[in-house]
PDB file of C-alpha atoms and ligand atoms in Angstrom:
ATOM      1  CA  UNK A  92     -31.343  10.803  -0.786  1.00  0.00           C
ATOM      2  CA  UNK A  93     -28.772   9.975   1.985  1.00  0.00           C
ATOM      3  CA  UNK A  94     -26.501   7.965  -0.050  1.00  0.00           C
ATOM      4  CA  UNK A  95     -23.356   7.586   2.995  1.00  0.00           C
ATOM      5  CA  UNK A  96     -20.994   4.924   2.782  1.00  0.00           C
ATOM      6  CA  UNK A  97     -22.627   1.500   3.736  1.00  0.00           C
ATOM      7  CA  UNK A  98     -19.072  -0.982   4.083  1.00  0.00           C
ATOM      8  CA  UNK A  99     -16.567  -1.521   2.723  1.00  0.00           C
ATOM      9  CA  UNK A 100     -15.512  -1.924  -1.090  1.00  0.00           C
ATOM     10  CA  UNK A 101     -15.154  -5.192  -2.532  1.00  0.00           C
ATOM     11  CA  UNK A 102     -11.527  -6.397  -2.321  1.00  0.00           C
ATOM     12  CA  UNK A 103     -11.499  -6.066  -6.288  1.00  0.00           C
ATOM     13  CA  UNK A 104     -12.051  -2.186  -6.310  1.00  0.00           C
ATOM     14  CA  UNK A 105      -9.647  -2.347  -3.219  1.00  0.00           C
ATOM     15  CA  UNK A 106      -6.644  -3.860  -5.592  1.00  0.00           C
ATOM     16  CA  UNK A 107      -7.208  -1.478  -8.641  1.00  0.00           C
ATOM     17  CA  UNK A 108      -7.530   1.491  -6.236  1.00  0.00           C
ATOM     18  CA  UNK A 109      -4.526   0.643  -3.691  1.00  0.00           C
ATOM     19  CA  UNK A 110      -2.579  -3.108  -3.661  1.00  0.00           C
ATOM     20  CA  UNK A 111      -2.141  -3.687  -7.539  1.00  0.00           C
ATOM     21  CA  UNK A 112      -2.478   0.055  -9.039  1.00  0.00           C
ATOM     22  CA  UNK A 113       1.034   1.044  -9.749  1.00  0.00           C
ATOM     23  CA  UNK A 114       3.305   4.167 -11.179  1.00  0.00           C
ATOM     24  CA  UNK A 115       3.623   3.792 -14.765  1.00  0.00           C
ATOM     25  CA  UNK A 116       6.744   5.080 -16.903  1.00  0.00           C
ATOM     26  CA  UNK A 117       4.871   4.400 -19.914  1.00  0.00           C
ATOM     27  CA  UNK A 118       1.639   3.894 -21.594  1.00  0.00           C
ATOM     28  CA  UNK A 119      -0.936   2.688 -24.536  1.00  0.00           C
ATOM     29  CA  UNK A 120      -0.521   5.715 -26.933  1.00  0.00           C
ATOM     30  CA  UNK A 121      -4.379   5.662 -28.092  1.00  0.00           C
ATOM     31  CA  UNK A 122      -5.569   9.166 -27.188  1.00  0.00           C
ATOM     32  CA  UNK A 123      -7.672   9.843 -23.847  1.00  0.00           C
ATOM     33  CA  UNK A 124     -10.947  11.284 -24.223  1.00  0.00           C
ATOM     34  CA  UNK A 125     -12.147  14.658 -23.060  1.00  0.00           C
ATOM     35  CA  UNK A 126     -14.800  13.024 -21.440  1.00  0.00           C
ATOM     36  CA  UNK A 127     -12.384  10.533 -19.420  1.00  0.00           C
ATOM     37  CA  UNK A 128     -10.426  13.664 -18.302  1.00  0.00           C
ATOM     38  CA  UNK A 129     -14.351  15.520 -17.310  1.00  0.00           C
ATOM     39  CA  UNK A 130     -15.347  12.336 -15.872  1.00  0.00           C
ATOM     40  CA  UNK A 131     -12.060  12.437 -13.599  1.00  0.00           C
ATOM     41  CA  UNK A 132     -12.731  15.748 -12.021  1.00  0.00           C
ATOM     42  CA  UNK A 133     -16.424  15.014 -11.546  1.00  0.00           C
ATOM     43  CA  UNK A 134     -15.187  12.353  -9.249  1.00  0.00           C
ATOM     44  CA  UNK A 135     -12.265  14.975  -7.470  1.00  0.00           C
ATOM     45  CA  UNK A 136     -14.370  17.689  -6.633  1.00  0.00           C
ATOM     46  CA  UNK A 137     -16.748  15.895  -4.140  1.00  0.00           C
ATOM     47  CA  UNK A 138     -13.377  15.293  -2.237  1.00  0.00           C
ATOM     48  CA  UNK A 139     -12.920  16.825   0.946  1.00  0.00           C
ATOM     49  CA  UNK A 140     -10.766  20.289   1.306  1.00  0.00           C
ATOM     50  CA  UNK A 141     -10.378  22.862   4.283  1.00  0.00           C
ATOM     51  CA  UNK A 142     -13.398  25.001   4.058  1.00  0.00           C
ATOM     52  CA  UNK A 143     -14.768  23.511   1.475  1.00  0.00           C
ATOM     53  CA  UNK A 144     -12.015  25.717  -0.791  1.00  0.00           C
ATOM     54  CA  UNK A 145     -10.950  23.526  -3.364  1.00  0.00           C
ATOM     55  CA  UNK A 146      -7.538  25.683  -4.658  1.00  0.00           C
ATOM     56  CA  UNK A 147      -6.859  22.461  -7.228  1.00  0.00           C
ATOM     57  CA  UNK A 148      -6.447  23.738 -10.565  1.00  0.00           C
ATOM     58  CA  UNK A 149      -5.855  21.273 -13.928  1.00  0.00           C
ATOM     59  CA  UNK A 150      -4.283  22.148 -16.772  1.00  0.00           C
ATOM     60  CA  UNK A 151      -4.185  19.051 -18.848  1.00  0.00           C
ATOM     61  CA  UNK A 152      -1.498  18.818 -21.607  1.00  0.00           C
ATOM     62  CA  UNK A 153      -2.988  16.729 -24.554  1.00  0.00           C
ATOM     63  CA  UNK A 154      -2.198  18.656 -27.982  1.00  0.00           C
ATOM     64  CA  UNK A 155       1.527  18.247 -29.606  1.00  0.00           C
ATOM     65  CA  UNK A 156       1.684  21.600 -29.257  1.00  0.00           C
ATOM     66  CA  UNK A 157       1.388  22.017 -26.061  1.00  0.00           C
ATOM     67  CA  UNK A 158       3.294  19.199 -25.079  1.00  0.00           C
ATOM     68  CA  UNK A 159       6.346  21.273 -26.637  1.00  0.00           C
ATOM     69  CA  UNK A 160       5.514  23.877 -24.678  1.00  0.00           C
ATOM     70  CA  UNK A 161       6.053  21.794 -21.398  1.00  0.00           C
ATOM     71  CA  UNK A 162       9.287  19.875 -22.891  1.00  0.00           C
ATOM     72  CA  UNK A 163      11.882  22.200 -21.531  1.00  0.00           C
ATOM     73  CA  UNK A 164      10.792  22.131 -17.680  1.00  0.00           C
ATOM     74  CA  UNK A 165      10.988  18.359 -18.096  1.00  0.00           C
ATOM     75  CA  UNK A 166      13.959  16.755 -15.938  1.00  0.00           C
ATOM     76  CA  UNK A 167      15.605  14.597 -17.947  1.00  0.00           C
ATOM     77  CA  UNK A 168      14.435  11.165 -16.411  1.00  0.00           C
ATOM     78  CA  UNK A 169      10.740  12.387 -17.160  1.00  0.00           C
ATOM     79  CA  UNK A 170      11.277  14.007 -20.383  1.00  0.00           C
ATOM     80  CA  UNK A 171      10.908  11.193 -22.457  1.00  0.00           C
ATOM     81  CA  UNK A 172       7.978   9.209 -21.235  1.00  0.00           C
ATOM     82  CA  UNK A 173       5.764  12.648 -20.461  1.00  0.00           C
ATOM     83  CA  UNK A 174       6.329  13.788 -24.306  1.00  0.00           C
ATOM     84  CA  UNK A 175       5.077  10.208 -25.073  1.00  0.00           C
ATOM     85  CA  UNK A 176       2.071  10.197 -22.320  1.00  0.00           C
ATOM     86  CA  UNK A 177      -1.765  10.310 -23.988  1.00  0.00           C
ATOM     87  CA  UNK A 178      -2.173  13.318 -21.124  1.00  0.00           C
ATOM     88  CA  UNK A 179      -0.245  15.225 -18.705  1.00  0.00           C
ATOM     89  CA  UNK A 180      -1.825  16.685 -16.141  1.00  0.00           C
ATOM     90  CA  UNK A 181      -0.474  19.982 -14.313  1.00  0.00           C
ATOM     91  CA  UNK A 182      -2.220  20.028 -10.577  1.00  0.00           C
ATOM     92  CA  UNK A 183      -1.740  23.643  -9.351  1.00  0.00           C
ATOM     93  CA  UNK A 184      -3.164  25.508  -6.951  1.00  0.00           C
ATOM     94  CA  UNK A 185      -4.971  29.024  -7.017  1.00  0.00           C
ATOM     95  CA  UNK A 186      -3.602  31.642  -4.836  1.00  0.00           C
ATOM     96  CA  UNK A 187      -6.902  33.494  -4.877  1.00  0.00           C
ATOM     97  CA  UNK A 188      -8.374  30.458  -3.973  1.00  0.00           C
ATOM     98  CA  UNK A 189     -10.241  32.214  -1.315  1.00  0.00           C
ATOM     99  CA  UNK A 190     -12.530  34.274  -3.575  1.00  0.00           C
ATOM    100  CA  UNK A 191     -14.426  31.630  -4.335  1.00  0.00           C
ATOM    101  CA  UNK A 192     -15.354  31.205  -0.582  1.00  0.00           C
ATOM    102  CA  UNK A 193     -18.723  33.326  -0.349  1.00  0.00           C
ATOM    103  CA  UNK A 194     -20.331  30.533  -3.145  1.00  0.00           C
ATOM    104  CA  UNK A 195     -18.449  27.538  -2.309  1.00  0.00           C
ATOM    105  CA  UNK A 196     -18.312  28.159   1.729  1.00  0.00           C
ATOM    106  CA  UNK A 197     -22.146  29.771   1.900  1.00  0.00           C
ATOM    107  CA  UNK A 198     -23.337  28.893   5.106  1.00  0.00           C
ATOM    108  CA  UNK A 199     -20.387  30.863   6.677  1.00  0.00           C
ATOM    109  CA  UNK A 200     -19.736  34.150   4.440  1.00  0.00           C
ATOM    110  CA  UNK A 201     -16.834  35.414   6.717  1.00  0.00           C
ATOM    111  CA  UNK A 202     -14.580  32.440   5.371  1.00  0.00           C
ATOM    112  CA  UNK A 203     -13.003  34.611   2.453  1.00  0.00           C
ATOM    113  CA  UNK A 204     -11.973  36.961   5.539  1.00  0.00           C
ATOM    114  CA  UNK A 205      -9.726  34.120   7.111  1.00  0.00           C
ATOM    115  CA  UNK A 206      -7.439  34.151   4.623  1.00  0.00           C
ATOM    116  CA  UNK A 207      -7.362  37.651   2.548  1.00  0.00           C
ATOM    117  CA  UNK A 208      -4.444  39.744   3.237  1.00  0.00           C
ATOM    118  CA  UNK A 209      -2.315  36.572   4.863  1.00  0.00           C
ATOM    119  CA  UNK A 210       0.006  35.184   2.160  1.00  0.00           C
ATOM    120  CA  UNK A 211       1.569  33.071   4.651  1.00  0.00           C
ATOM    121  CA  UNK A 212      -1.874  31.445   5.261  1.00  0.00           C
ATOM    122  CA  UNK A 213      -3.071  31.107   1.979  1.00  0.00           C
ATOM    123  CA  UNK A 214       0.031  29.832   0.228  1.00  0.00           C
ATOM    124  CA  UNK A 215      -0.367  26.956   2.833  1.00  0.00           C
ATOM    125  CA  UNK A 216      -3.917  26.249   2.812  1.00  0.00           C
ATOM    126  CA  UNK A 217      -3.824  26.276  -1.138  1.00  0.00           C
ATOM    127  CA  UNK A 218      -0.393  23.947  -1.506  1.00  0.00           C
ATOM    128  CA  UNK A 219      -1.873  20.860   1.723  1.00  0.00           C
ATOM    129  CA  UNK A 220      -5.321  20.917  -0.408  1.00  0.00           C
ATOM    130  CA  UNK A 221      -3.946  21.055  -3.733  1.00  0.00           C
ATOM    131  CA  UNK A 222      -1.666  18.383  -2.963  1.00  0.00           C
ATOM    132  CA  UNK A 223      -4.705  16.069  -1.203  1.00  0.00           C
ATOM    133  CA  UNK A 224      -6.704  16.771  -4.375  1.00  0.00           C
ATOM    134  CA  UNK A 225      -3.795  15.487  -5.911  1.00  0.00           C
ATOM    135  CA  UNK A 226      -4.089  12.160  -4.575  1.00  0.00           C
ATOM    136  CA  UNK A 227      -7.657  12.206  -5.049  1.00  0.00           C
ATOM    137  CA  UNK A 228      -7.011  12.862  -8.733  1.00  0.00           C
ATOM    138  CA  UNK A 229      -4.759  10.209  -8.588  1.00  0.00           C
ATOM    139  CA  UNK A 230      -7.165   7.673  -6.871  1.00  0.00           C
ATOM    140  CA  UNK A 231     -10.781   8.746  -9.161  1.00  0.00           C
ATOM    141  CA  UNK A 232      -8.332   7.920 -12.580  1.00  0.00           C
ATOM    142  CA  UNK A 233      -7.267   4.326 -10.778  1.00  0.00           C
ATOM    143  CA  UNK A 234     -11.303   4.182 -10.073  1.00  0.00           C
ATOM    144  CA  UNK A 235     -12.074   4.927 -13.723  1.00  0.00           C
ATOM    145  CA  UNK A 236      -9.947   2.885 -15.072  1.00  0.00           C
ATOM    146  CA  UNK A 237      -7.012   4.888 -15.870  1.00  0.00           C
ATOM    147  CA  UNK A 238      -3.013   4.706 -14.761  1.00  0.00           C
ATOM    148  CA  UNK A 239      -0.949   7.495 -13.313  1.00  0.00           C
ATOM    149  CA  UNK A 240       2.819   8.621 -13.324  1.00  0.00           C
ATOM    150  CA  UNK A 241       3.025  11.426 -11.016  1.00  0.00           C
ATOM    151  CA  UNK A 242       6.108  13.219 -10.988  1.00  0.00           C
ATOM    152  CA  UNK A 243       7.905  16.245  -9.277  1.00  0.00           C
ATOM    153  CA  UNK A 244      10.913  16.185 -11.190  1.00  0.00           C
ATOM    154  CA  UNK A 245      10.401  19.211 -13.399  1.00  0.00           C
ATOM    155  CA  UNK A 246      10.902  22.914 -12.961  1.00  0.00           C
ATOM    156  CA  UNK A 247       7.956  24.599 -11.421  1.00  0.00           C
ATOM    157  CA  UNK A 248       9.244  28.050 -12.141  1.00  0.00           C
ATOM    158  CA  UNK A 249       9.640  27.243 -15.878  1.00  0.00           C
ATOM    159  CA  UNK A 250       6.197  25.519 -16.212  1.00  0.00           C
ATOM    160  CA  UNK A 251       4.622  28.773 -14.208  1.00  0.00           C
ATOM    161  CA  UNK A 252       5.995  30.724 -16.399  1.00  0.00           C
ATOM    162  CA  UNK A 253       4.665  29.140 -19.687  1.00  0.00           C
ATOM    163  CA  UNK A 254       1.685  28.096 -18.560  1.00  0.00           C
ATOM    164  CA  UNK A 255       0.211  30.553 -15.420  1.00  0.00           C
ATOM    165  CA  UNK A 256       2.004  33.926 -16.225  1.00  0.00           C
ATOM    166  CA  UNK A 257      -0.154  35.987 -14.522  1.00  0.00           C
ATOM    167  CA  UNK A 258       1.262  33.863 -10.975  1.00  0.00           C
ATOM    168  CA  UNK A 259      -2.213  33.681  -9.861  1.00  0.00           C
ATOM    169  CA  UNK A 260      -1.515  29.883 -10.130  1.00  0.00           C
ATOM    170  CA  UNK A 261       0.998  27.414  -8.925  1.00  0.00           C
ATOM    171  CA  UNK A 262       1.803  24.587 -10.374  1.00  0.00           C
ATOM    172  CA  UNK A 263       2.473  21.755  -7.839  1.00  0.00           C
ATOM    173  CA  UNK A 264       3.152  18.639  -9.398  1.00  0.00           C
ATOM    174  CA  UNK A 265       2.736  16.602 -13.172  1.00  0.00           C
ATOM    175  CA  UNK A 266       0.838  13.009 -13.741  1.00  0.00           C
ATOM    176  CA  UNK A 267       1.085  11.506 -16.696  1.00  0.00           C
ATOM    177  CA  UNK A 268      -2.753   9.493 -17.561  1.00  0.00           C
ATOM    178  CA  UNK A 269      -3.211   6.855 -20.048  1.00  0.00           C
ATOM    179  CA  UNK A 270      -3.439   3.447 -20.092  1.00  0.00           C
ATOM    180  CA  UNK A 271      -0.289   1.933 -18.598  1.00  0.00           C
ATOM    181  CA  UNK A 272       2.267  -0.144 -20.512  1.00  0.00           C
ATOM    182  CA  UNK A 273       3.459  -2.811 -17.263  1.00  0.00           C
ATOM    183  CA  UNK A 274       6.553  -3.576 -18.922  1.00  0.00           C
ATOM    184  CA  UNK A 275       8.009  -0.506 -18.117  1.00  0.00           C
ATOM    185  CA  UNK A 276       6.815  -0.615 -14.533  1.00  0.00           C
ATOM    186  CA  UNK A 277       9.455  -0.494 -11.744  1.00  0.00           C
ATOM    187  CA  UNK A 278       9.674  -3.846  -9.456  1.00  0.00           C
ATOM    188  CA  UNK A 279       7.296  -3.015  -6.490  1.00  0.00           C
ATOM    189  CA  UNK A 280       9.475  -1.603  -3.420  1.00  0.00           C
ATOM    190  CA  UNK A 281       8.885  -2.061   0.310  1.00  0.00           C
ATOM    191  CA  UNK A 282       6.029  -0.271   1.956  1.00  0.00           C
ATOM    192  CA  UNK A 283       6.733   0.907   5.604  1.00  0.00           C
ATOM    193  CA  UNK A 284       4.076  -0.932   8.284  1.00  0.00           C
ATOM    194  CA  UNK A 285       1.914   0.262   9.970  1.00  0.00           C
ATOM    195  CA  UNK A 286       4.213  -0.435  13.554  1.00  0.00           C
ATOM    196  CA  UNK A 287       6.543   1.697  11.864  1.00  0.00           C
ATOM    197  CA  UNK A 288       4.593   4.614  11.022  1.00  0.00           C
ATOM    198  CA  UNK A 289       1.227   4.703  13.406  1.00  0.00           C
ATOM    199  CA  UNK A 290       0.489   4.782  16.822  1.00  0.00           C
ATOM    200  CA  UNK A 291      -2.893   4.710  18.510  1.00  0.00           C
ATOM    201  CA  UNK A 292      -2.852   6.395  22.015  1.00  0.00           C
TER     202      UNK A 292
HETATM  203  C1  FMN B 209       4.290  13.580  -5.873  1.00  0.00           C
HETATM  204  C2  FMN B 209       5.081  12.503  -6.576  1.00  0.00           C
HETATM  205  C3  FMN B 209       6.215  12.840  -7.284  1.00  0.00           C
HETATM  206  C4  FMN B 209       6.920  11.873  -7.986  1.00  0.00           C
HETATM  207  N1  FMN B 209       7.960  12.271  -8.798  1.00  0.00           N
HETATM  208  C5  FMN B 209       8.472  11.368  -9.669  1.00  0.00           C
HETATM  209  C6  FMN B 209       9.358  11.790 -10.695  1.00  0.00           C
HETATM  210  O1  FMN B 209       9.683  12.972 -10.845  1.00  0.00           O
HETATM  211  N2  FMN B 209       9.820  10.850 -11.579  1.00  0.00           N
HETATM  212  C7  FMN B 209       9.462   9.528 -11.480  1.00  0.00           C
HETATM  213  O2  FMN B 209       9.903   8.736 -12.313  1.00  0.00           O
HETATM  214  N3  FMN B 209       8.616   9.105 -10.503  1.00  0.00           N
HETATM  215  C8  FMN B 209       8.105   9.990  -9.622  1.00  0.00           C
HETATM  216  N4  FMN B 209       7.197   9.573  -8.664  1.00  0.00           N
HETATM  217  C9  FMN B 209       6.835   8.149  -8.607  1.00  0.00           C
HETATM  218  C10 FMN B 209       7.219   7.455  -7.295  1.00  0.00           C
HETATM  219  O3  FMN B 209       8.584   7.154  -7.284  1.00  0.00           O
HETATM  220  C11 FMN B 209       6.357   6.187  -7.181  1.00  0.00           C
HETATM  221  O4  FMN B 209       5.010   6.590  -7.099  1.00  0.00           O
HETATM  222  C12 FMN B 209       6.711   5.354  -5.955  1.00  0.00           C
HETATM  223  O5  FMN B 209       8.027   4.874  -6.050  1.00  0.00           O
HETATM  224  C13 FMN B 209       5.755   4.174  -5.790  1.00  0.00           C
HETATM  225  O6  FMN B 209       5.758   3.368  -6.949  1.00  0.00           O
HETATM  226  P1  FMN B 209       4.574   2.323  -7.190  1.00  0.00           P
HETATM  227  O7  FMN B 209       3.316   3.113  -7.195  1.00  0.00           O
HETATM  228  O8  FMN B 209       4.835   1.736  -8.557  1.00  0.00           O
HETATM  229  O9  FMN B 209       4.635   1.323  -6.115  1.00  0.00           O
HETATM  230  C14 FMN B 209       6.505  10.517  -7.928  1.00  0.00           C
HETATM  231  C15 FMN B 209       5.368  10.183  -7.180  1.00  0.00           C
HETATM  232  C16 FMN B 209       4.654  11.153  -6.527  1.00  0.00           C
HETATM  233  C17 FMN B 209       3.396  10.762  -5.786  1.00  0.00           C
END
């Protein structure tokens, strides 16, 4: 069934998605289903990435235990409120991303060719889509009803090393998921127009 976009959403999915969704510091500690975290991705993958490669890896951080793992490559601003965070997600990217290709790329089986044996290309292609997956993660949680706190204060190299040591996979940044707590969110600060920042020639 062709199911394409037919208009636009109504102005109430519009606020939780973009005008009132906000970066929260803290957060309802009631655990967050597996299912909520599964239902997440299901939304991400359908996203659009550059040949269809989808590099986006998730490691979320739910136990105690693992949570200690990821304390020390906390800075210290985020240390705090990511211990106490329901979830933490880790959104790296795979560096043999590109295997993948011949399945997820089918119609065109010379894709995987493009980018093996070019580290320069690959490390790249994997970090622009991982980080646009990011935001995608960040936008299907808002859909679902969930909050973020992304953060890129923390020490990739440490959390590489604990978590991906075969170096296979990046991480590339942290969001804390849950259910937000708004009085610890930051007052709102200026967004830059669209004079500023766009130009239509
Ligand atoms: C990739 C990324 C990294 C960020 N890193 C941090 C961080 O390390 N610590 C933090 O407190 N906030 C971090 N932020 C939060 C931003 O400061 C926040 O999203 C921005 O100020 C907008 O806030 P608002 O969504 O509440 O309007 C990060 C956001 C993004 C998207």
């Amino acid at each position: 069934m062709d199911t394409a976009a037919t208009g636009p959403l109504p102005d109430a999915a519009l606020d939780q998605l973009f005008r009132n969704a906000r970066t929260h510091n803290g957060f309802n500690p009631d655990p967050i289903p597996d299912t909520a975290l599964r239902a997440i991705y299901e939304l991400v993958k359908w996203a659009p990435t550059t040949a269809n490669s989808q590099p986006l890896r998730v490691l979320f951080i739910k136990s105690r235990a693992a949570k200690e793992r990821l304390r020390a490559a906390l800075s210290s601003g985020n240390r705090d409120k990511t211990m106490a965070a329901p979830a933490t997600a880790i959104l790296a990217y795979d560096l043999e991303f590109f295997e993948k290709l011949p399945r997820t790329f089918a119609h065109n089986q010379e894709a995987r060719s493009w980018f093996a044996g070019q580290p320069a290309l690959i490390e790249t292609t994997a970090l622009r889509n991982s980080s646009i997956q990011g935001g995608y993660f960040i936008m299907a949680a808002r859909a679902l009803g969930y909050d973020c706190g992304p953060m890129s204060g923390f020490d990739n190299a440490k959390v590489d090393a604990e978590f991906f040591p075969d170096r296979r996979i990046k991480s590339n940044f942290l969001c804390n998921l849950g259910h937000g707590d708004w009085s610890k969110v930051m007052p709102r600060n200026e967004r830059l127009t669209f004079d500023e920042t766009c130009e239509i020639l």
